[in-house]
Coordinates of N, CA and C in Angstrom, one line a residue:
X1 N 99.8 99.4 -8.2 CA 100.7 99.2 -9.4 C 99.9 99.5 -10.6
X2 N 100.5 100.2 -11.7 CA 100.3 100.6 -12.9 C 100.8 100.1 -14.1
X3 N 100.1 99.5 -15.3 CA 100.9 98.7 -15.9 C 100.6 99.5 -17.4
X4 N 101.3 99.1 -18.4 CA 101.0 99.4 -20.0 C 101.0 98.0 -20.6
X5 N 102.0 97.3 -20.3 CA 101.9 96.0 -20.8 C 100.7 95.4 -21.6
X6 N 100.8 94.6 -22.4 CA 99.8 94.1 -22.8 C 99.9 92.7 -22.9
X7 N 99.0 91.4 -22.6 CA 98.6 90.0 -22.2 C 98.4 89.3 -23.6
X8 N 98.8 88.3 -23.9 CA 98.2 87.2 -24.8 C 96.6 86.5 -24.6
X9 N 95.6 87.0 -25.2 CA 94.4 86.7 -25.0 C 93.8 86.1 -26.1
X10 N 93.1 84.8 -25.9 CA 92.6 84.4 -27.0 C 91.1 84.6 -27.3
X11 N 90.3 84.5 -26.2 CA 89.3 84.7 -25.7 C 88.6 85.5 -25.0
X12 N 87.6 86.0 -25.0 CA 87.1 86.6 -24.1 C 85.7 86.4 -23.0
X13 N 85.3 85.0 -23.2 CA 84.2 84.9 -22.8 C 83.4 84.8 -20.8
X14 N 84.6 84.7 -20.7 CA 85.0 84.7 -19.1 C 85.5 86.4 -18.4
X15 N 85.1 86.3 -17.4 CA 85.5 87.9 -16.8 C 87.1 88.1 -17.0
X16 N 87.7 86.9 -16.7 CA 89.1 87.2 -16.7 C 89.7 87.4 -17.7
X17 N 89.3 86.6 -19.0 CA 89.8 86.8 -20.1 C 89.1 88.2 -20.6
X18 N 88.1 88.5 -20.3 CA 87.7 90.3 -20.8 C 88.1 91.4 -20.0
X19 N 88.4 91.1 -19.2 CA 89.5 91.9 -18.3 C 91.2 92.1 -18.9
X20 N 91.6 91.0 -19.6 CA 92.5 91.2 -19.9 C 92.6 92.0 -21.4
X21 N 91.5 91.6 -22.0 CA 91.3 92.0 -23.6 C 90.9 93.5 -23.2
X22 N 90.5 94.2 -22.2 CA 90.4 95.7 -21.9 C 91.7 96.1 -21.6
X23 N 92.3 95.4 -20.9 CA 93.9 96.2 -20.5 C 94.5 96.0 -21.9
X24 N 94.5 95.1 -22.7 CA 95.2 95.6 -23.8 C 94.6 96.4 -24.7
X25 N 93.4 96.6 -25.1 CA 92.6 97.8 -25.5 C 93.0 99.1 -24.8
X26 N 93.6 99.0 -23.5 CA 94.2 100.4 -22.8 C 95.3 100.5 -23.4
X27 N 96.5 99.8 -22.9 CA 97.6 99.3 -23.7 C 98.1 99.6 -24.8
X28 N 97.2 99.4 -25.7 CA 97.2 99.5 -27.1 C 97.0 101.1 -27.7
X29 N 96.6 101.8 -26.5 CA 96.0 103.6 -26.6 C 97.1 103.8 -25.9
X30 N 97.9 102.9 -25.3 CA 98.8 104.1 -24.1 C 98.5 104.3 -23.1
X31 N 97.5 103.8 -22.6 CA 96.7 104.3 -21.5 C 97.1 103.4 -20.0
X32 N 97.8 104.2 -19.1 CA 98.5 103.5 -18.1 C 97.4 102.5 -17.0
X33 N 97.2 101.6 -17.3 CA 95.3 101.2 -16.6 C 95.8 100.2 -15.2
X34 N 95.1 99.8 -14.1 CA 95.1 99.5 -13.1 C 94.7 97.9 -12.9
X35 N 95.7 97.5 -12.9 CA 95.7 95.4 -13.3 C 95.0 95.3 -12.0
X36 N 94.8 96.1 -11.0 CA 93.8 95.3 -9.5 C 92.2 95.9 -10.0
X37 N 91.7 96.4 -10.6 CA 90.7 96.8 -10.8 C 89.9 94.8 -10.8
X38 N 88.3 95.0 -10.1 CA 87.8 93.6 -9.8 C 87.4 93.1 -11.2
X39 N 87.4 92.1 -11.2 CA 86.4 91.7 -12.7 C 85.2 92.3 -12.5
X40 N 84.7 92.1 -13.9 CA 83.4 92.5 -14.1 C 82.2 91.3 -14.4
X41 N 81.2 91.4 -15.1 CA 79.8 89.8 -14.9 C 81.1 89.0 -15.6
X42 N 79.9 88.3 -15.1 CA 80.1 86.0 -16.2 C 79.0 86.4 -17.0
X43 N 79.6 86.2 -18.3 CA 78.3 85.8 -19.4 C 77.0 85.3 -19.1
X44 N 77.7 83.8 -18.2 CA 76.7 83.2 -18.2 C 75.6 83.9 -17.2
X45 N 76.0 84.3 -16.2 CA 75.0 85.3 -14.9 C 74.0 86.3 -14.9
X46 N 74.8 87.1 -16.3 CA 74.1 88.0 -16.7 C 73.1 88.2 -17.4
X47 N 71.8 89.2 -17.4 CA 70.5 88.6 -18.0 C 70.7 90.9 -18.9
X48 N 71.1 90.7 -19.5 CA 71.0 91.8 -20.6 C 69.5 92.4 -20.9
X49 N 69.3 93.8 -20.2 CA 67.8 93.9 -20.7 C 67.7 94.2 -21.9
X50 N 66.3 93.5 -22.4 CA 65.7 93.7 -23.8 C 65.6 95.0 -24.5
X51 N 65.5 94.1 -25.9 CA 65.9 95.6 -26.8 C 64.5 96.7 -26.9
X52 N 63.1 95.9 -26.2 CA 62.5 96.9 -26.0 C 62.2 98.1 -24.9
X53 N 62.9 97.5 -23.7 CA 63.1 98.4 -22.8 C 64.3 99.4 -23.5
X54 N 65.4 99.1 -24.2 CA 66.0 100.1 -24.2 C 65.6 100.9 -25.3
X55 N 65.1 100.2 -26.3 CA 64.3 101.7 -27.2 C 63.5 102.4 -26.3
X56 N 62.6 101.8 -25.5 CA 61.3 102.5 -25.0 C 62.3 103.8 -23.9
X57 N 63.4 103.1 -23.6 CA 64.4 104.0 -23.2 C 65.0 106.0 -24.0
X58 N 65.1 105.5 -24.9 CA 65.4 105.8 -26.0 C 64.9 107.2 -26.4
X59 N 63.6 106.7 -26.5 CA 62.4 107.2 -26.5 C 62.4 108.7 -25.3
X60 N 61.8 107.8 -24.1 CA 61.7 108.6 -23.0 C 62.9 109.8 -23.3
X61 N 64.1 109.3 -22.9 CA 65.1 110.1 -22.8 C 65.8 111.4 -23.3
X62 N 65.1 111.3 -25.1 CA 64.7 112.1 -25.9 C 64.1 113.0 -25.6
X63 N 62.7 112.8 -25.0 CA 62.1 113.7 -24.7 C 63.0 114.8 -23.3
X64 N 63.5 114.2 -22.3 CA 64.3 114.9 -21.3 C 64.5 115.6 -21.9
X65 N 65.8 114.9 -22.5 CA 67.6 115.7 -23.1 C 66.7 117.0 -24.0
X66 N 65.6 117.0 -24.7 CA 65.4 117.7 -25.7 C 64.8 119.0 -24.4
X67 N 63.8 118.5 -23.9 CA 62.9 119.6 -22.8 C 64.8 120.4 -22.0
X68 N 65.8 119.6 -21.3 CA 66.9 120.4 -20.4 C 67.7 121.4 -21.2
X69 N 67.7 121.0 -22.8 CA 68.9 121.4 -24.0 C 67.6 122.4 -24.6
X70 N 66.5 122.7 -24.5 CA 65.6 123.9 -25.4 C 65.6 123.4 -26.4
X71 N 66.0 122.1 -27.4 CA 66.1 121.9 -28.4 C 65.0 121.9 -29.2
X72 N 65.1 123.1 -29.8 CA 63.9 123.7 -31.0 C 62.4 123.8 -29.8
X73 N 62.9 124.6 -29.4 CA 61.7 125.0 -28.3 C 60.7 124.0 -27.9
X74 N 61.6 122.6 -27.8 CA 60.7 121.8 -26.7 C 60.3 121.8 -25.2
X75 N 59.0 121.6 -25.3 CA 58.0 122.2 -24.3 C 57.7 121.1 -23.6
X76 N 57.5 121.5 -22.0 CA 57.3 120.1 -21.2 C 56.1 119.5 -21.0
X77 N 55.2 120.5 -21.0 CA 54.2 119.8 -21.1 C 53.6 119.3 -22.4
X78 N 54.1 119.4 -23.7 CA 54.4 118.4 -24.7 C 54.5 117.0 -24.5
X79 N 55.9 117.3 -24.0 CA 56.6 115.9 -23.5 C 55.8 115.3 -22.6
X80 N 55.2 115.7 -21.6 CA 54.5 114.7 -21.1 C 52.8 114.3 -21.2
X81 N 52.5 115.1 -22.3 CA 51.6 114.7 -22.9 C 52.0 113.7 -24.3
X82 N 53.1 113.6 -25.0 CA 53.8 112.6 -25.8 C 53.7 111.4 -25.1
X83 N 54.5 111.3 -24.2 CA 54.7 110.1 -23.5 C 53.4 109.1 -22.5
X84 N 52.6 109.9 -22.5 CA 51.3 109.6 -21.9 C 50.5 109.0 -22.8
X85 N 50.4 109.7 -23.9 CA 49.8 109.4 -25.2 C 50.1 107.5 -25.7
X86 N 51.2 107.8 -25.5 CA 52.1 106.4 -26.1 C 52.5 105.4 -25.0
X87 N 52.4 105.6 -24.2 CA 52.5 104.6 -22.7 C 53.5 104.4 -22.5
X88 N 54.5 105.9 -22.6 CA 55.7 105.3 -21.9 C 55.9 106.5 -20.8
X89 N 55.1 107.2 -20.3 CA 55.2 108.0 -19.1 C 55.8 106.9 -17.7
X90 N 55.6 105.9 -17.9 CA 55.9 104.9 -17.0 C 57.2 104.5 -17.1
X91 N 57.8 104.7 -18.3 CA 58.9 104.2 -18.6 C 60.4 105.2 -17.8
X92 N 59.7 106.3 -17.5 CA 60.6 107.6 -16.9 C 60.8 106.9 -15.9
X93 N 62.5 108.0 -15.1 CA 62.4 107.6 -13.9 C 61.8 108.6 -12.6
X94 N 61.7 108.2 -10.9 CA 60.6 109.3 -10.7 C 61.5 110.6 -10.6
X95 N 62.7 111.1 -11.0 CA 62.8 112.1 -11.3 C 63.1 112.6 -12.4
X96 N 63.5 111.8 -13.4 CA 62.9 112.4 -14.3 C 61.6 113.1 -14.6
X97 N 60.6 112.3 -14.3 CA 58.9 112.8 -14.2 C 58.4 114.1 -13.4
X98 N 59.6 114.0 -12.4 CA 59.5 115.5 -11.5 C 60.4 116.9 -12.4
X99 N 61.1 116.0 -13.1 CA 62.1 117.6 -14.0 C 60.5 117.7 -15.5
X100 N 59.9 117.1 -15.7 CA 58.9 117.1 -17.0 C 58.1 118.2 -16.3
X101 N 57.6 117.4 -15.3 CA 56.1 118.4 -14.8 C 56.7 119.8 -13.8
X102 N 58.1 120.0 -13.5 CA 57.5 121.0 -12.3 C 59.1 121.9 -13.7
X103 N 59.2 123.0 -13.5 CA 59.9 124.2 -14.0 C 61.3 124.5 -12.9
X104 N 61.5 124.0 -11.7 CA 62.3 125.0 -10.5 C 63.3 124.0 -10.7
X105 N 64.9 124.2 -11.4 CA 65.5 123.1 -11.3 C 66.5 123.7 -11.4
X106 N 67.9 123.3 -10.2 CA 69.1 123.7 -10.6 C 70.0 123.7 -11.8
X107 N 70.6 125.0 -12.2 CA 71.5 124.7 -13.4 C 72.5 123.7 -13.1
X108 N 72.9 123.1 -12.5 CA 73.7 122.0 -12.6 C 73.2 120.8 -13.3
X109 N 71.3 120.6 -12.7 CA 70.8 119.3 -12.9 C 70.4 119.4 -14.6
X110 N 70.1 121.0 -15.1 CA 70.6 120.7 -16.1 C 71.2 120.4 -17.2
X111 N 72.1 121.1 -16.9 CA 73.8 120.7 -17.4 C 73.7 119.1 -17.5
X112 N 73.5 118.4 -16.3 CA 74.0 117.3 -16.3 C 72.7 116.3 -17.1
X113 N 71.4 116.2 -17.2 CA 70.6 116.3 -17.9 C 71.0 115.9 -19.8
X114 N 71.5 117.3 -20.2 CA 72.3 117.6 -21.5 C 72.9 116.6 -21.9
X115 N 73.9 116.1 -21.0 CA 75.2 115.6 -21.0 C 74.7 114.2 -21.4
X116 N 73.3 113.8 -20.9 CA 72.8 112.0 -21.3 C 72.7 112.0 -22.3
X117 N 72.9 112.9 -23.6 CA 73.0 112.4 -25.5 C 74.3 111.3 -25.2
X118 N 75.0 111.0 -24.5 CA 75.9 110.1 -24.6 C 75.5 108.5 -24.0
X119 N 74.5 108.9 -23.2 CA 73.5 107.7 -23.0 C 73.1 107.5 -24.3
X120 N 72.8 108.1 -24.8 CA 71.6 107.7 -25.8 C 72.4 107.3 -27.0
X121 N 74.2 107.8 -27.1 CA 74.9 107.2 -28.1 C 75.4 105.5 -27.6
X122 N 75.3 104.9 -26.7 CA 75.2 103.8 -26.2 C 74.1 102.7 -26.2
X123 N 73.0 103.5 -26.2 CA 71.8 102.8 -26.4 C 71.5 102.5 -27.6
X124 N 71.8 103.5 -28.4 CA 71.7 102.8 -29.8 C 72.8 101.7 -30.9
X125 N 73.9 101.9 -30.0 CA 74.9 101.3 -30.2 C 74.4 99.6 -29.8
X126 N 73.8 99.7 -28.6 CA 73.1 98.5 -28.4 C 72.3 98.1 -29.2
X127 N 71.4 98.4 -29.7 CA 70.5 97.8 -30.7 C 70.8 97.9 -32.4
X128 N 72.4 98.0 -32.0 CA 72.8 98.2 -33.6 C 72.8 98.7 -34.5
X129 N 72.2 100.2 -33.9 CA 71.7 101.5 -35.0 C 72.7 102.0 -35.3
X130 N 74.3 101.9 -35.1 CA 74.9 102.5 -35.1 C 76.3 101.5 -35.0
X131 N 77.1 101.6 -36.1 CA 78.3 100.0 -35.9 C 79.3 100.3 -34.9
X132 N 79.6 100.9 -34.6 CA 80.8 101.3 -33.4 C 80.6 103.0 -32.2
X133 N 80.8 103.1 -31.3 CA 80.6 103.7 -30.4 C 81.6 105.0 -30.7
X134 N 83.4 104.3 -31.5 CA 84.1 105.3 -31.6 C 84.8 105.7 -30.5
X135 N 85.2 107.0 -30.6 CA 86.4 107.4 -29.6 C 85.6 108.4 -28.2
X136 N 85.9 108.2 -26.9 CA 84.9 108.9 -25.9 C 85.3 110.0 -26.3
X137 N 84.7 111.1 -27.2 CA 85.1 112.4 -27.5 C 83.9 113.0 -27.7
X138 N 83.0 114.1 -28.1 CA 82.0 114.7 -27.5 C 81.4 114.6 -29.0
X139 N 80.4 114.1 -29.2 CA 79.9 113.9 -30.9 C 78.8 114.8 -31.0
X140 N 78.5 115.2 -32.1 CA 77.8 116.2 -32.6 C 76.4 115.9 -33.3
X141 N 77.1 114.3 -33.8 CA 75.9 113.7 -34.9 C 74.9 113.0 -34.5
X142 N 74.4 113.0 -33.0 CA 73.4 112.3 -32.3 C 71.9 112.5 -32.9
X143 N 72.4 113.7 -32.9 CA 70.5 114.0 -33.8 C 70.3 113.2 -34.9
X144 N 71.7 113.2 -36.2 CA 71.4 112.6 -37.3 C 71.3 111.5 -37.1
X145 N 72.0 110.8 -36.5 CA 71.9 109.1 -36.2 C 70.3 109.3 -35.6
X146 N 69.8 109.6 -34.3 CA 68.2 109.7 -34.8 C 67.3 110.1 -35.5
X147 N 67.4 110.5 -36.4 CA 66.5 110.6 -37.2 C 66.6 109.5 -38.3
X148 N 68.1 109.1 -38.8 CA 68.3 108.0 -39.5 C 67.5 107.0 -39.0
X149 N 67.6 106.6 -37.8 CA 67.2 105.6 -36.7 C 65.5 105.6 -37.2
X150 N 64.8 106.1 -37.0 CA 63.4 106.5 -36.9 C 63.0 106.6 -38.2
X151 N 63.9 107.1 -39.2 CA 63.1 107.1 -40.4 C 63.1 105.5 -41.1
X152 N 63.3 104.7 -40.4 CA 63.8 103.1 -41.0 C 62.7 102.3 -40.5
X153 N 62.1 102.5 -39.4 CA 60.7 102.5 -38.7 C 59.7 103.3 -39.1
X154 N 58.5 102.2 -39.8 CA 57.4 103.6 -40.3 C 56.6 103.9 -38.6
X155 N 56.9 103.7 -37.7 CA 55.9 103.8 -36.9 C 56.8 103.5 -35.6
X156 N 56.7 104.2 -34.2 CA 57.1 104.1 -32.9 C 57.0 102.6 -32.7
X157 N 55.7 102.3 -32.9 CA 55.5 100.6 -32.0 C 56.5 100.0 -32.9
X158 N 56.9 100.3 -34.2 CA 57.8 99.6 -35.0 C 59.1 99.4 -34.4
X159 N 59.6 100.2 -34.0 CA 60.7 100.9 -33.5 C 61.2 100.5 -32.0
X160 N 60.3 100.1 -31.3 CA 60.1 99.6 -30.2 C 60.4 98.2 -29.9
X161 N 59.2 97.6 -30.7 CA 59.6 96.1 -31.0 C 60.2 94.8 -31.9
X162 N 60.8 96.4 -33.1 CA 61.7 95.3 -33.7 C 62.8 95.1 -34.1
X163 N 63.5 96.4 -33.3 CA 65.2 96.3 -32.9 C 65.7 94.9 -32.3
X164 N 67.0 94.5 -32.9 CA 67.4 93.6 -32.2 C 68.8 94.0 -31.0
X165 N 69.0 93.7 -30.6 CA 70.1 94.0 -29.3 C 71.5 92.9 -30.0
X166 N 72.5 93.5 -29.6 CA 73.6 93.2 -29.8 C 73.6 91.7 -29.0
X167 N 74.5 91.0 -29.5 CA 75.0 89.9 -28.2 C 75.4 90.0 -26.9
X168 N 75.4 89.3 -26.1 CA 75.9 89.8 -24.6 C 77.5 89.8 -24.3
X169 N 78.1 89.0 -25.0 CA 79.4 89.2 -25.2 C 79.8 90.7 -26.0
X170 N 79.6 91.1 -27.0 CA 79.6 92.2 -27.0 C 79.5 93.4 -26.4
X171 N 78.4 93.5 -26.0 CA 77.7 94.5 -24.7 C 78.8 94.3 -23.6
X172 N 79.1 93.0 -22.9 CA 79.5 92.9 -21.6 C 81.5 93.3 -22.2
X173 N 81.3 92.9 -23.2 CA 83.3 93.4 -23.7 C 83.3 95.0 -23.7
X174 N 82.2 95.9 -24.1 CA 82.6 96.9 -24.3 C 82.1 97.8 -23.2
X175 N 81.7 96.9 -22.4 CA 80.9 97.4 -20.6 C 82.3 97.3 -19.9
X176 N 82.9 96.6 -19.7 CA 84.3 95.9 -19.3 C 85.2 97.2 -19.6
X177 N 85.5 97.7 -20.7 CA 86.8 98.4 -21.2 C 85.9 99.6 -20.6
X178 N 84.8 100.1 -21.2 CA 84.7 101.8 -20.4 C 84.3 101.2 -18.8
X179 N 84.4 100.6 -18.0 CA 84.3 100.1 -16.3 C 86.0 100.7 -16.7
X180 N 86.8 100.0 -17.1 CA 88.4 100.5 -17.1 C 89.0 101.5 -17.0
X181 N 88.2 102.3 -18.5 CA 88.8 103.5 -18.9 C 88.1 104.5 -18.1
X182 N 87.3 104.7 -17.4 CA 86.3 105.3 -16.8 C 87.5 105.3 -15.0
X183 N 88.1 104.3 -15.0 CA 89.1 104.6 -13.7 C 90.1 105.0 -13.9
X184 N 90.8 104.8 -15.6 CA 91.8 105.7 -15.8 C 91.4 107.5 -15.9
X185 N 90.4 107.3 -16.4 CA 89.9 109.1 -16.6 C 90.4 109.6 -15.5
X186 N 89.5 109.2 -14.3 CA 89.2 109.5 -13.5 C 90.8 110.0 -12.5
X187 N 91.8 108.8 -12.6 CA 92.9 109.2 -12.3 C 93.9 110.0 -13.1
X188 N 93.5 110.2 -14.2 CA 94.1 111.4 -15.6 C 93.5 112.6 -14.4
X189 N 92.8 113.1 -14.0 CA 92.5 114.3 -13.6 C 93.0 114.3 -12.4
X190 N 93.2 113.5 -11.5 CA 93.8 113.2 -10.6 C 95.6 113.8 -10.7
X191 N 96.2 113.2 -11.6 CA 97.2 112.8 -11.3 C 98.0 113.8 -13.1
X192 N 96.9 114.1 -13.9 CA 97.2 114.5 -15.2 C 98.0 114.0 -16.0
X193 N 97.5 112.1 -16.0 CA 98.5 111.3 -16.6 C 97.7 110.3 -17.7
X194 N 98.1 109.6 -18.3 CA 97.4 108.5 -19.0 C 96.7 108.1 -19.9
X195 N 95.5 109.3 -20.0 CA 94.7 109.0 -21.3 C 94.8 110.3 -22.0
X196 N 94.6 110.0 -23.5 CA 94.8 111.0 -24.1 C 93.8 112.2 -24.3
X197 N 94.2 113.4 -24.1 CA 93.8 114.7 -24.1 C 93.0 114.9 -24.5
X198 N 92.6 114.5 -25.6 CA 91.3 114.4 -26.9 C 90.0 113.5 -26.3
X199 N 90.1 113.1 -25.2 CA 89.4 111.9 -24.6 C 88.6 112.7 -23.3
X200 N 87.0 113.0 -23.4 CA 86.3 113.5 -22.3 C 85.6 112.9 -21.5
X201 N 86.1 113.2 -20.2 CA 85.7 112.5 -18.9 C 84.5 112.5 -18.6
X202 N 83.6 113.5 -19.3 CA 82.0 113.3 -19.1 C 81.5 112.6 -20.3
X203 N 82.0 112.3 -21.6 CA 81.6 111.1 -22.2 C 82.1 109.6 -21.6
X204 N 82.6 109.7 -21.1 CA 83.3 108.4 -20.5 C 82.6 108.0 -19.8
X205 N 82.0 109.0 -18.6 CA 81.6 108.6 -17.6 C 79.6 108.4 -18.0
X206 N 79.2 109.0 -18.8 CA 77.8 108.5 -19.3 C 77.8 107.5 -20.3
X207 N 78.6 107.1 -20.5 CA 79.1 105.4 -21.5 C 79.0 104.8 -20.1
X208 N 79.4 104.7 -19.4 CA 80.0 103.9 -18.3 C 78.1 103.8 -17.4
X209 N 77.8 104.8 -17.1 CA 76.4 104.6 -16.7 C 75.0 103.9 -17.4
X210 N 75.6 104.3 -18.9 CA 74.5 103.5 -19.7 C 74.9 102.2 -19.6
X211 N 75.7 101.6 -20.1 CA 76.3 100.1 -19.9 C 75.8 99.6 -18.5
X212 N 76.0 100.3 -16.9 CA 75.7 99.7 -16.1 C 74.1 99.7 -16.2
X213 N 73.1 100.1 -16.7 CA 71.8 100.4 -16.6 C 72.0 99.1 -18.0
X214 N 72.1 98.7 -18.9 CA 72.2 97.7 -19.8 C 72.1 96.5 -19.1
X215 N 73.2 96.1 -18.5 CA 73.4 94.7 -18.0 C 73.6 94.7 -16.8
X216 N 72.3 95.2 -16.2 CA 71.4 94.7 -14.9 C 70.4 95.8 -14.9
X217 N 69.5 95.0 -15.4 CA 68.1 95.0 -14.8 C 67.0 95.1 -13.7
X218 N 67.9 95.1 -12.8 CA 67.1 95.3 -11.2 C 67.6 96.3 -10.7
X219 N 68.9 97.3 -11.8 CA 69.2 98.6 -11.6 C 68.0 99.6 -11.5
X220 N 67.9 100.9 -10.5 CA 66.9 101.1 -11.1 C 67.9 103.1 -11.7
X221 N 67.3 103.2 -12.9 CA 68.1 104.5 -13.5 C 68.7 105.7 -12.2
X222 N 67.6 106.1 -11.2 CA 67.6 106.9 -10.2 C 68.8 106.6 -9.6
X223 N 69.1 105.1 -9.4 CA 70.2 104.9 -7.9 C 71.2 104.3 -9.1
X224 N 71.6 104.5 -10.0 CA 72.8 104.4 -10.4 C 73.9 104.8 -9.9
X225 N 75.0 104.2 -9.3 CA 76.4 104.9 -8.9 C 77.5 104.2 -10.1
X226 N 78.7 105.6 -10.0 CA 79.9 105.0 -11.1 C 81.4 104.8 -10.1
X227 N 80.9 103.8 -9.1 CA 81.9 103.4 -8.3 C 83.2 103.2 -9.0
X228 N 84.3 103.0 -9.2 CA 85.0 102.0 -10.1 C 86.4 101.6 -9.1

């Protein structure tokens, strides 16, 4: 069953009640969404990782996206002399650290690679560098928002340890609605119904991956799946 309807919600602090505050967030776009989809965490269960893992995130990630995208002729063995330098070579995942050091890589894995600036518009959304996430449409201004980001910090260690992280109610409300929209997408291409046109299934779906790497910690980046 498929619904548009939308629920009287006053709260959100429970799975159920943020489950419902997403289907009216669908609702409210038009977006025909799936009332059997499972809930998602309990506030209280969930342990949100820290805002220095996700800068040190942040960080690392940069370096990829920049080394797969040629961005201003970033060089790999830079990058992993950067990240070595500053101690976050550890922070990578182990494939990541295999696309740094070795050159032989399918053009898909880079494409797909590229595609994580949308990770990284979520990660900073987490630590409040940035007031709203906006519409899943393919954004342009990720570089400026980093550089904004970094020039507010005189120094990396700054930057690392003295972002603060959003609340967990927040994080887990807007983890909730892209888990949603992320199964309407997915049946828009299916079925060529539901969400609006202007709305891209590869930003959706790297919102939806960052969020699950957010709020759980014993994820590890490599074995991420976008089940829904």
């Amino acid at each position: 069953m498929m619904r548009f309807f939308k629920k009287k919600v006053d709260k959100h602090k429970k799975p159920t009640s943020r489950k419902e505050f997403s289907e009216n967030r669908l609702a409210d776009l038009g977006i025909l969404y799936n009332p059997n989809l499972p809930l998602t965490h309990e506030t209280s269960d969930v342990i949100i990782r820290d805002s220095k893992e996700i800068t040190s995130r942040i960080v690392v990630l940069w370096e990829v996206v920049n080394v797969a995208s040629k961005f201003k002729g970033a060089d790999r063995k830079e990058s992993v002399k950067f990240l070595k330098d500053v101690d976050l070579w550890n922070c990578l995942s182990q494939k990541e650290k295999k696309f740094l050091s070795t050159t032989d890589h399918e053009k898909q894995r880079i494409i797909d690679l590229t595609w994580q600036t949308e990770i990284l518009k979520v990660l900073y959304w987490s630590i409040n560098e940035i007031p709203s996430l906006g519409e899943p449409i393919e954004d342009k201004s990720l570089v400026d928002i980093s550089e904004m980001t970094f020039k507010k910090y005189p120094s990396l260690e700054k930057f690392i340890n003295q972002t603060k992280i959003r609340t967990t109610e927040e994080i887990l409300d807007e983890a909730d609605f892209i888990y949603r929209l992320h199964w309407c997408s997915r049946n828009h291409r299916r079925k060529n119904q539901g969400v609006p046109s202007k709305y891209n299934y590869s930003v959706i779906r790297e919102r939806d991956f960052a969020f699950r790497w957010i709020t759980d910690p014993k994820e590890n980046w490599d074995n991420i799946t976008l089940d829904t």
